[in-house]
PDB file of C-alpha atoms in Angstrom:
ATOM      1  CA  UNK A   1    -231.506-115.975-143.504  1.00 50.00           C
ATOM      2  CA  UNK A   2    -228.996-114.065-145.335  1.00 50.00           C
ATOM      3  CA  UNK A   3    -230.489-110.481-143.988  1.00 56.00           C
ATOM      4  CA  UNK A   4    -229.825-111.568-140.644  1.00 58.00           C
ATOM      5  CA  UNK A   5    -226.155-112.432-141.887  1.00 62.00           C
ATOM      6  CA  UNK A   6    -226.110-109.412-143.064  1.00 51.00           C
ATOM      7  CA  UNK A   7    -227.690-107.519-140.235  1.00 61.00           C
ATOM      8  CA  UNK A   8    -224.834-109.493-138.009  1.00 56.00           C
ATOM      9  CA  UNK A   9    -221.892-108.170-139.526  1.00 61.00           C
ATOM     10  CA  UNK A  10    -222.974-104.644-140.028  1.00 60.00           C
ATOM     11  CA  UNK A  11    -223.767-104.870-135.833  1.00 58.00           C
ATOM     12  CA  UNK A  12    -220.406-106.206-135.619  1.00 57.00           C
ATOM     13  CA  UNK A  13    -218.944-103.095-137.820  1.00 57.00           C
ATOM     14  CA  UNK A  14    -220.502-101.091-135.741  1.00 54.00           C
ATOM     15  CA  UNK A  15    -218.960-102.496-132.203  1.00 52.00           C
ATOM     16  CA  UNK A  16    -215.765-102.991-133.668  1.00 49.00           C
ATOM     17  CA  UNK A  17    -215.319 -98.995-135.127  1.00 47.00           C
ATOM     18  CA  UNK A  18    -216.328 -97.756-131.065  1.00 49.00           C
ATOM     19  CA  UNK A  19    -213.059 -99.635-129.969  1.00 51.00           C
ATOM     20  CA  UNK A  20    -210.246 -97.859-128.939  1.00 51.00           C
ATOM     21  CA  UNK A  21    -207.277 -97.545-130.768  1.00 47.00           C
ATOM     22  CA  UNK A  22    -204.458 -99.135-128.547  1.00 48.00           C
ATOM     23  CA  UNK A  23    -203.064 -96.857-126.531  1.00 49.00           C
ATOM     24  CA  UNK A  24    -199.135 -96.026-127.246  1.00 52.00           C
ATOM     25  CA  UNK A  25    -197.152 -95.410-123.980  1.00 62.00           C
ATOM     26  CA  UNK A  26    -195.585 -91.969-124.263  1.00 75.00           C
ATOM     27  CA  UNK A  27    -191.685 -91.978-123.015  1.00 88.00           C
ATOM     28  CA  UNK A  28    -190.457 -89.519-120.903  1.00 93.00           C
ATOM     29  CA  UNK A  29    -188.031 -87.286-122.573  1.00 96.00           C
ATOM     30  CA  UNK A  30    -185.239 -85.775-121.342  1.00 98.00           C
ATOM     31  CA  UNK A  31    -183.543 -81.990-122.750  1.00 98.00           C
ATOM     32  CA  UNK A  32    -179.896 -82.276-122.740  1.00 98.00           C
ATOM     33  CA  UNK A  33    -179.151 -78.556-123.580  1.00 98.00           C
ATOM     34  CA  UNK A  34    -175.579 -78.301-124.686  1.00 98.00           C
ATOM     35  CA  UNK A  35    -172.787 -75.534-124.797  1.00 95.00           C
ATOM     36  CA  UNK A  36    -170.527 -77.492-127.398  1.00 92.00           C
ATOM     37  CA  UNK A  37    -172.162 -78.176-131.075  1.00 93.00           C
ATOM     38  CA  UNK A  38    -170.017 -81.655-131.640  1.00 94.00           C
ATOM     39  CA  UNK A  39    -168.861 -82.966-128.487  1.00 96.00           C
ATOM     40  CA  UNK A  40    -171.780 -83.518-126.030  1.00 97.00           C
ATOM     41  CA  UNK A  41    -174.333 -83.989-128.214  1.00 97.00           C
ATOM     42  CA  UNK A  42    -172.438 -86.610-129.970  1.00 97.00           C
ATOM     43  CA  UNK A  43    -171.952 -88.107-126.325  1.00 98.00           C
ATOM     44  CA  UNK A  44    -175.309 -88.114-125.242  1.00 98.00           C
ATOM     45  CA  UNK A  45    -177.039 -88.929-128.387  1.00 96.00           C
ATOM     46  CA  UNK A  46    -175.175 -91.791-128.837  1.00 96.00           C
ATOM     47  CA  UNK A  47    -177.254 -93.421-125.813  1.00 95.00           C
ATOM     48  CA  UNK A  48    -180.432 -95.475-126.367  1.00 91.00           C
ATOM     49  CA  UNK A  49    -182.434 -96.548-123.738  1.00 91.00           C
ATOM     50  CA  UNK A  50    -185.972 -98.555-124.162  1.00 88.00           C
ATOM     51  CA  UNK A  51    -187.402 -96.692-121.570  1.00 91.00           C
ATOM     52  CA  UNK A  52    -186.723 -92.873-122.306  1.00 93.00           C
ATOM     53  CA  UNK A  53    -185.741 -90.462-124.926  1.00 95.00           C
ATOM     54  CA  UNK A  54    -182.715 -88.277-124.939  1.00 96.00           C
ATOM     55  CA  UNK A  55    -182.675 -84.766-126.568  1.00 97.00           C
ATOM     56  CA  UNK A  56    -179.307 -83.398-126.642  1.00 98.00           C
ATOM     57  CA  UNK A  57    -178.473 -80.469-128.687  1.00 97.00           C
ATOM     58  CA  UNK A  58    -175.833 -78.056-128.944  1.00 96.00           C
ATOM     59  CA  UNK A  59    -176.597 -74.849-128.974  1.00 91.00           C
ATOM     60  CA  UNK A  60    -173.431 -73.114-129.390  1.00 91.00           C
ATOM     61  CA  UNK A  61    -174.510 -70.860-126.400  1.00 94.00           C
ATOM     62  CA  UNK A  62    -172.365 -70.345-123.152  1.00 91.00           C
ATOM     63  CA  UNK A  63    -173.094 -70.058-119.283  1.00 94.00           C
ATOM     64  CA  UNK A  64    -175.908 -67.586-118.537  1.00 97.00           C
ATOM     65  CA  UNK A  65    -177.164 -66.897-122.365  1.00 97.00           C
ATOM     66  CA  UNK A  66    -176.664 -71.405-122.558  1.00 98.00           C
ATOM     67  CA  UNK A  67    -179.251 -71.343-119.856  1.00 98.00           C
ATOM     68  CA  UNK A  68    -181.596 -68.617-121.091  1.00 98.00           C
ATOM     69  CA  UNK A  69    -181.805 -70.937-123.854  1.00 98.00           C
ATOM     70  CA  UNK A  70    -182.769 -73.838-122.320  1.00 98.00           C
ATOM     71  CA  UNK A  71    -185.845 -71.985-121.050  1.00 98.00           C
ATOM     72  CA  UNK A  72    -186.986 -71.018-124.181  1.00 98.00           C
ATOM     73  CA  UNK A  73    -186.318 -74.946-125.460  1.00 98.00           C
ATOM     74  CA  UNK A  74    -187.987 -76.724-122.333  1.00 98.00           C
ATOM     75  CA  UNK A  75    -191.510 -74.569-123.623  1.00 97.00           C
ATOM     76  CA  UNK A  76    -191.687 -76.505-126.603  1.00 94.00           C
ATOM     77  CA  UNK A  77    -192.944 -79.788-125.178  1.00 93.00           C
ATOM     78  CA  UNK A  78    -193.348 -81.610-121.898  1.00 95.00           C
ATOM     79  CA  UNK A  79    -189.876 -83.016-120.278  1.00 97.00           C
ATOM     80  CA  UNK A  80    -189.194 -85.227-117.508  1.00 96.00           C
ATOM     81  CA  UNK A  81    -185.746 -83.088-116.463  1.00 98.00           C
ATOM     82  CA  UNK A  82    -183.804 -80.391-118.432  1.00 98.00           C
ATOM     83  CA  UNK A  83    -180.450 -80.361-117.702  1.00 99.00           C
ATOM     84  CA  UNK A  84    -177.516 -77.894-119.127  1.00 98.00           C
ATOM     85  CA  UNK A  85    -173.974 -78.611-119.603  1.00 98.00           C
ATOM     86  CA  UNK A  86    -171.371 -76.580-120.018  1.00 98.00           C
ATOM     87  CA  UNK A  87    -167.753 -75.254-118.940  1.00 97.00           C
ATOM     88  CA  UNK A  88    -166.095 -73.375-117.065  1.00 97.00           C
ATOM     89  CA  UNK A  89    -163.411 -72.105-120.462  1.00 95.00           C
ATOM     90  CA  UNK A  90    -162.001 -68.760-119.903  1.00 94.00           C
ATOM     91  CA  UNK A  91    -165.453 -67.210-118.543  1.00 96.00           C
ATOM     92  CA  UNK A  92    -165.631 -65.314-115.221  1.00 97.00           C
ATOM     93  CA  UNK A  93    -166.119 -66.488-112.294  1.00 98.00           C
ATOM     94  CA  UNK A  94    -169.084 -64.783-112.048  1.00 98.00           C
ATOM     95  CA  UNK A  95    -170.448 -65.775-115.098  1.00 98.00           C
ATOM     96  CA  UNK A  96    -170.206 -69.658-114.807  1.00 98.00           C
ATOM     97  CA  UNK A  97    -171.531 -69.139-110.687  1.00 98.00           C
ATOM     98  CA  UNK A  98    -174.349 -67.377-111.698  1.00 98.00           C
ATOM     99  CA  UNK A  99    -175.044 -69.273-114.574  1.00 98.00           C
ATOM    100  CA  UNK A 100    -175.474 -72.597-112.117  1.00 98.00           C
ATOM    101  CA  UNK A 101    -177.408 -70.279-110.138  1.00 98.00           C
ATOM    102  CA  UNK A 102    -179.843 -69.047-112.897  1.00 98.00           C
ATOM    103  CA  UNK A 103    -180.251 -72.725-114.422  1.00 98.00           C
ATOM    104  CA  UNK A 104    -181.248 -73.687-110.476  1.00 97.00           C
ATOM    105  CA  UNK A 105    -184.237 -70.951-110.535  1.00 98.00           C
ATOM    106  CA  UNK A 106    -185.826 -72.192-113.827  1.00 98.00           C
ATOM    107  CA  UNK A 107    -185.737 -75.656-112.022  1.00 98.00           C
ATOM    108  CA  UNK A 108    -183.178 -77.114-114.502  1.00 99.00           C
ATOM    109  CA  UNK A 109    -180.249 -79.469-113.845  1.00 99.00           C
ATOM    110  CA  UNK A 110    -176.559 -78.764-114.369  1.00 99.00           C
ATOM    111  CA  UNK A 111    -173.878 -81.055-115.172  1.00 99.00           C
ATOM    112  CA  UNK A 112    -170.791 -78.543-115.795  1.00 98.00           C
ATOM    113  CA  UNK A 113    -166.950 -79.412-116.404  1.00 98.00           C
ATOM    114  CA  UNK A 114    -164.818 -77.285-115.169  1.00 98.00           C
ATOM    115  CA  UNK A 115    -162.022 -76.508-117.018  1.00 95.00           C
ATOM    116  CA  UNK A 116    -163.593 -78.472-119.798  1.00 97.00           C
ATOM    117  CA  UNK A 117    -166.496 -81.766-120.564  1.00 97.00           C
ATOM    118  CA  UNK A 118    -162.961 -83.314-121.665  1.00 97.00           C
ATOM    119  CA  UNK A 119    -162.219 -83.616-118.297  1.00 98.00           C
ATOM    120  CA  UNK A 120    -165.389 -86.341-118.048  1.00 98.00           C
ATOM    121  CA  UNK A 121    -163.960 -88.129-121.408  1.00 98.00           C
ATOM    122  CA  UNK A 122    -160.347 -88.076-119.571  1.00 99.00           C
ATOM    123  CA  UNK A 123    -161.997 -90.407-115.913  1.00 99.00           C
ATOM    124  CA  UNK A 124    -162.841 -93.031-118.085  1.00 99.00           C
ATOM    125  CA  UNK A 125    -159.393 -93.782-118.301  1.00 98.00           C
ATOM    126  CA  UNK A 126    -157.099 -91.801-116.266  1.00 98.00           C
ATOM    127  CA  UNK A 127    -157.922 -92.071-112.076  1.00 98.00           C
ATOM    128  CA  UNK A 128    -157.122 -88.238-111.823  1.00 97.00           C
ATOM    129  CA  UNK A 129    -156.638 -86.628-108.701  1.00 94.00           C
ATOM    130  CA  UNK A 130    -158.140 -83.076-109.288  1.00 94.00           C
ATOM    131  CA  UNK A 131    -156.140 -80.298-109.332  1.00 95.00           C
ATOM    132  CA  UNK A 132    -155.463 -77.666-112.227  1.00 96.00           C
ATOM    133  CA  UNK A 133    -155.773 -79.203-115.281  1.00 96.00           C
ATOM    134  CA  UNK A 134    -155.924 -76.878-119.023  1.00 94.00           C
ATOM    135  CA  UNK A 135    -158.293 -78.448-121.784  1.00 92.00           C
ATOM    136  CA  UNK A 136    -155.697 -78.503-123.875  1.00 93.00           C
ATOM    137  CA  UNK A 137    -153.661 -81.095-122.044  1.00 96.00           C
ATOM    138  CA  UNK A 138    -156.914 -82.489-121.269  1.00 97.00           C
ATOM    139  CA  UNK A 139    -156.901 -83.614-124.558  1.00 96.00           C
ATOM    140  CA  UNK A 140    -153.599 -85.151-125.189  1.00 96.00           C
ATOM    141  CA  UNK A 141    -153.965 -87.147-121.843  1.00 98.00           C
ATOM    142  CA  UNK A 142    -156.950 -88.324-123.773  1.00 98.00           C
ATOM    143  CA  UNK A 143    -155.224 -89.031-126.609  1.00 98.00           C
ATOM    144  CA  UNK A 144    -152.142 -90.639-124.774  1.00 98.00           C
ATOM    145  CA  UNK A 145    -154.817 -93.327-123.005  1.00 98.00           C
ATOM    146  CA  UNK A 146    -157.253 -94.100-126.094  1.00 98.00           C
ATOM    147  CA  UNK A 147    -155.086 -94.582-128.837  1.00 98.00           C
ATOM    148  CA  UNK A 148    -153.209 -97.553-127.975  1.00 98.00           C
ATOM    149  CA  UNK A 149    -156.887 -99.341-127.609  1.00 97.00           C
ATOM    150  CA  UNK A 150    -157.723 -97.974-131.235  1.00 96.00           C
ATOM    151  CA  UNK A 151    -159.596 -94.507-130.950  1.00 97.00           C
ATOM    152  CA  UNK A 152    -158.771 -91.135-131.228  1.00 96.00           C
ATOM    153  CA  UNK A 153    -159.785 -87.990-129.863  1.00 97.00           C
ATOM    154  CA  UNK A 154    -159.652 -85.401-132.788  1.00 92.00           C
ATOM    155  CA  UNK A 155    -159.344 -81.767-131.755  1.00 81.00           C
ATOM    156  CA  UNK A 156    -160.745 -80.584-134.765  1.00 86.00           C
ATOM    157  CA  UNK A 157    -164.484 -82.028-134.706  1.00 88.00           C
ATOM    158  CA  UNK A 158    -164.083 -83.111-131.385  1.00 90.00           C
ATOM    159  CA  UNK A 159    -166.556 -85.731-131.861  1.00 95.00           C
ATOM    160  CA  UNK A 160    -167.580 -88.623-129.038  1.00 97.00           C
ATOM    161  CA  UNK A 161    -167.271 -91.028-132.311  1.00 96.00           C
ATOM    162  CA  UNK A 162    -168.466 -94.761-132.047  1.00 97.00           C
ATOM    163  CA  UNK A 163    -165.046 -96.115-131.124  1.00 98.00           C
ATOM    164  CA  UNK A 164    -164.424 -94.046-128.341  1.00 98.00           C
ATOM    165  CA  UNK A 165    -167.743 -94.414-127.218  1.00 98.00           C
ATOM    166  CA  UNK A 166    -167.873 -97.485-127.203  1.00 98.00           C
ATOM    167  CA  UNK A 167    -164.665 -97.772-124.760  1.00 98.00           C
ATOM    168  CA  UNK A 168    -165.867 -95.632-122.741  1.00 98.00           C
ATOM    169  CA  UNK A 169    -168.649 -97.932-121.683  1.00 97.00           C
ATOM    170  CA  UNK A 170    -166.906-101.144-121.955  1.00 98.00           C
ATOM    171  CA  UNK A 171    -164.560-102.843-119.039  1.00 98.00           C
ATOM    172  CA  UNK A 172    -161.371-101.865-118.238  1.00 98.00           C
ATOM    173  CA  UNK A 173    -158.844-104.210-118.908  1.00 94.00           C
ATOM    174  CA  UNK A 174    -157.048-103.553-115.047  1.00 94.00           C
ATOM    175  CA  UNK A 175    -160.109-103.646-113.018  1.00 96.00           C
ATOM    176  CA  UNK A 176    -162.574-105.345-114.893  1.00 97.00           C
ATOM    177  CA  UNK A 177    -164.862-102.601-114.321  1.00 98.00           C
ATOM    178  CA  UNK A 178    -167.132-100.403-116.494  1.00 98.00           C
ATOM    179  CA  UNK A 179    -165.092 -97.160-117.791  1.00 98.00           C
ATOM    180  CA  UNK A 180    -168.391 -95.395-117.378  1.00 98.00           C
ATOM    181  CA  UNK A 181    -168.636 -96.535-114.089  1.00 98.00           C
ATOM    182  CA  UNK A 182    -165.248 -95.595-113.228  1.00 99.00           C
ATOM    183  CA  UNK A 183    -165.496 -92.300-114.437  1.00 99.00           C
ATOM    184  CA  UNK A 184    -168.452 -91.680-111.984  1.00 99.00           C
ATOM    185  CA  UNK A 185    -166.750 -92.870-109.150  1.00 99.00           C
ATOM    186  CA  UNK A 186    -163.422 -90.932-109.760  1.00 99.00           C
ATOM    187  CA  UNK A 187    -165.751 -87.486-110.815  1.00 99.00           C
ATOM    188  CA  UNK A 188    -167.978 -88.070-107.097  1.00 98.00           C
ATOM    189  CA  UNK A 189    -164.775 -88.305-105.216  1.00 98.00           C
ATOM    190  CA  UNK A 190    -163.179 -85.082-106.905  1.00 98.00           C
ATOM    191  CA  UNK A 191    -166.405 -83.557-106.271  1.00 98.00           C
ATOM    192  CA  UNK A 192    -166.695 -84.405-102.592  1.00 98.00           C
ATOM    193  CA  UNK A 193    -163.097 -82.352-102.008  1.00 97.00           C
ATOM    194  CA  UNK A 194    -164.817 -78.816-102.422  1.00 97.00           C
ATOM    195  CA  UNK A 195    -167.255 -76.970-100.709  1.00 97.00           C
ATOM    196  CA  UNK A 196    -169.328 -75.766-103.890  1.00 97.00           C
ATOM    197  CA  UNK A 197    -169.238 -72.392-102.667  1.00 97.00           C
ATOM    198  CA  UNK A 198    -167.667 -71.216-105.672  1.00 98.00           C
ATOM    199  CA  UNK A 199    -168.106 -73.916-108.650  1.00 98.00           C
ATOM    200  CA  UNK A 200    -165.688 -71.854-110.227  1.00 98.00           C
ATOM    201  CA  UNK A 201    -162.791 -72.011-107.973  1.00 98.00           C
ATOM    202  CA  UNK A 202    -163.057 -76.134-108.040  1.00 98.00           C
ATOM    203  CA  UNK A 203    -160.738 -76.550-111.232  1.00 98.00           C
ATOM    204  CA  UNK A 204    -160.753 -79.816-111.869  1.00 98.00           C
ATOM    205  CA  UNK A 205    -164.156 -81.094-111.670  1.00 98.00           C
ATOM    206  CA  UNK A 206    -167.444 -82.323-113.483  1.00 99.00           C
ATOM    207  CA  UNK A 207    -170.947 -82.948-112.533  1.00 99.00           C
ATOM    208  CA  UNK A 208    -171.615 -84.761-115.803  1.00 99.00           C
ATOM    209  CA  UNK A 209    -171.477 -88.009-113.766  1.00 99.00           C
ATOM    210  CA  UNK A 210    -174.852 -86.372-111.902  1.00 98.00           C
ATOM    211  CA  UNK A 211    -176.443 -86.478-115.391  1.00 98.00           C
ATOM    212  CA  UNK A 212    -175.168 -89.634-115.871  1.00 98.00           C
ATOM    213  CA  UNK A 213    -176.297 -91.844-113.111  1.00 98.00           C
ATOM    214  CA  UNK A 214    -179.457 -90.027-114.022  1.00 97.00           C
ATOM    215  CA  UNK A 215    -180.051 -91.199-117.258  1.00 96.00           C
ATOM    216  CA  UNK A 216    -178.454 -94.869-116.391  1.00 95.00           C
ATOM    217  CA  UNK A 217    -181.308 -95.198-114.455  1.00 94.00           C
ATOM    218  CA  UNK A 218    -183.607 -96.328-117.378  1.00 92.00           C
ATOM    219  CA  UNK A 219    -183.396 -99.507-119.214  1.00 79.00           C
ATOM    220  CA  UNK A 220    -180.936 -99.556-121.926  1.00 76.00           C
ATOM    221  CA  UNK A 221    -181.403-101.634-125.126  1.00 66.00           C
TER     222      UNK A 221
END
């Protein structure tokens, strides 16, 4: 009696090392290549989502050698989307165009800010009609709006840091409405006044809320 008991479990041993380990879902990921070290990634990273991963990283690299970049990054591993961001600065005409261009051939997405990505921090709280704008005033219209709710904007790390984050994706108190839903709505109607013949020309204006919308479209925690 107690060899078949013991016959039983070792069957049972048997069957039970076949099975299967559970299999683990893999999440798509998603390679945010940045131009900026501090200010994007910080951004980006910041978001968690159940659903999806986000890779941001700042490369420190600018328009055409940014996107080069991102081709040699998006090798390493399967992703769902790459997408670059960066500005328009000082560079050439030429240079930012054919930058969007390049990043287009590889099959990549851009979300660029021209003059600046502080022009997407700035629609979260300032309806801005387009038009001229220089980072650096960028900034202290940043500054102006976000410091009176308790966050600042420093221009030395130039950091997305948890308070500012954190009212950029919370209501605003005259509308009741998402900031980060805001901002997308002010960027799409700056972006609907050019022709996109010349990305460079269109100072001010961001695709980052193309990126955006994108990535909202997973579950957040």
């Amino acid at each position: 009696m107690a060899s078949r008991e013991v016959e039983k479990r070792r069957r049972q041993e048997k069957h039970s090392s076949k099975r299967k380990a559970p299999h683990l879902a893999v999440l798509p990921t998603i390679l945010i290549v940045c131009e900026g070290k501090n200010t994007e990634p910080s951004y980006f990273n910041a978001m968690k989502f159940k659903s999806a991963t986000i890779e941001a990283v700042g490369e420190g690299y600018n328009t055409v050698s940014l996107v080069e970049r991102a081709a040699v990054l998006a090798k390493r591993k399967t992703y769902e989307e790459v997408w670059c961001v960066f500005d328009k600065d000082d560079f050439s005409d030429s240079d930012f165009n054919q930058a969007i261009t390049r990043a287009k051939k590889y099959g990549f997405h851009v979300a660029y800010s021209n003059q600046a990505f502080e022009y997407w921090i700035l629609l979260h709280f300032n309806d801005h009609a387009g038009g001229p704008l220089h980072r650096t005033a960028c900034q202290a219209m940043i500054n102006e709006a976000i410091n009176p709710l308790g966050a600042t904007y420093s221009k030395e790390d130039k950091l997305v840091n948890g308070p500012l984050f954190h009212l950029m994706f919370s209501n605003d108190c005259d509308t009741g409405k998402e900031r980060s839903q805001l901002a997308i709505q002010r960027a799409k109607r700056i972006y609907g006044l050019f022709d996109h013949r010349s990305p460079a020309k269109e100072e001010s204006s961001t695709t980052v809320f193309q990126l955006l919308e994108y990535i909202l479209s997973f579950k957040r925690y």
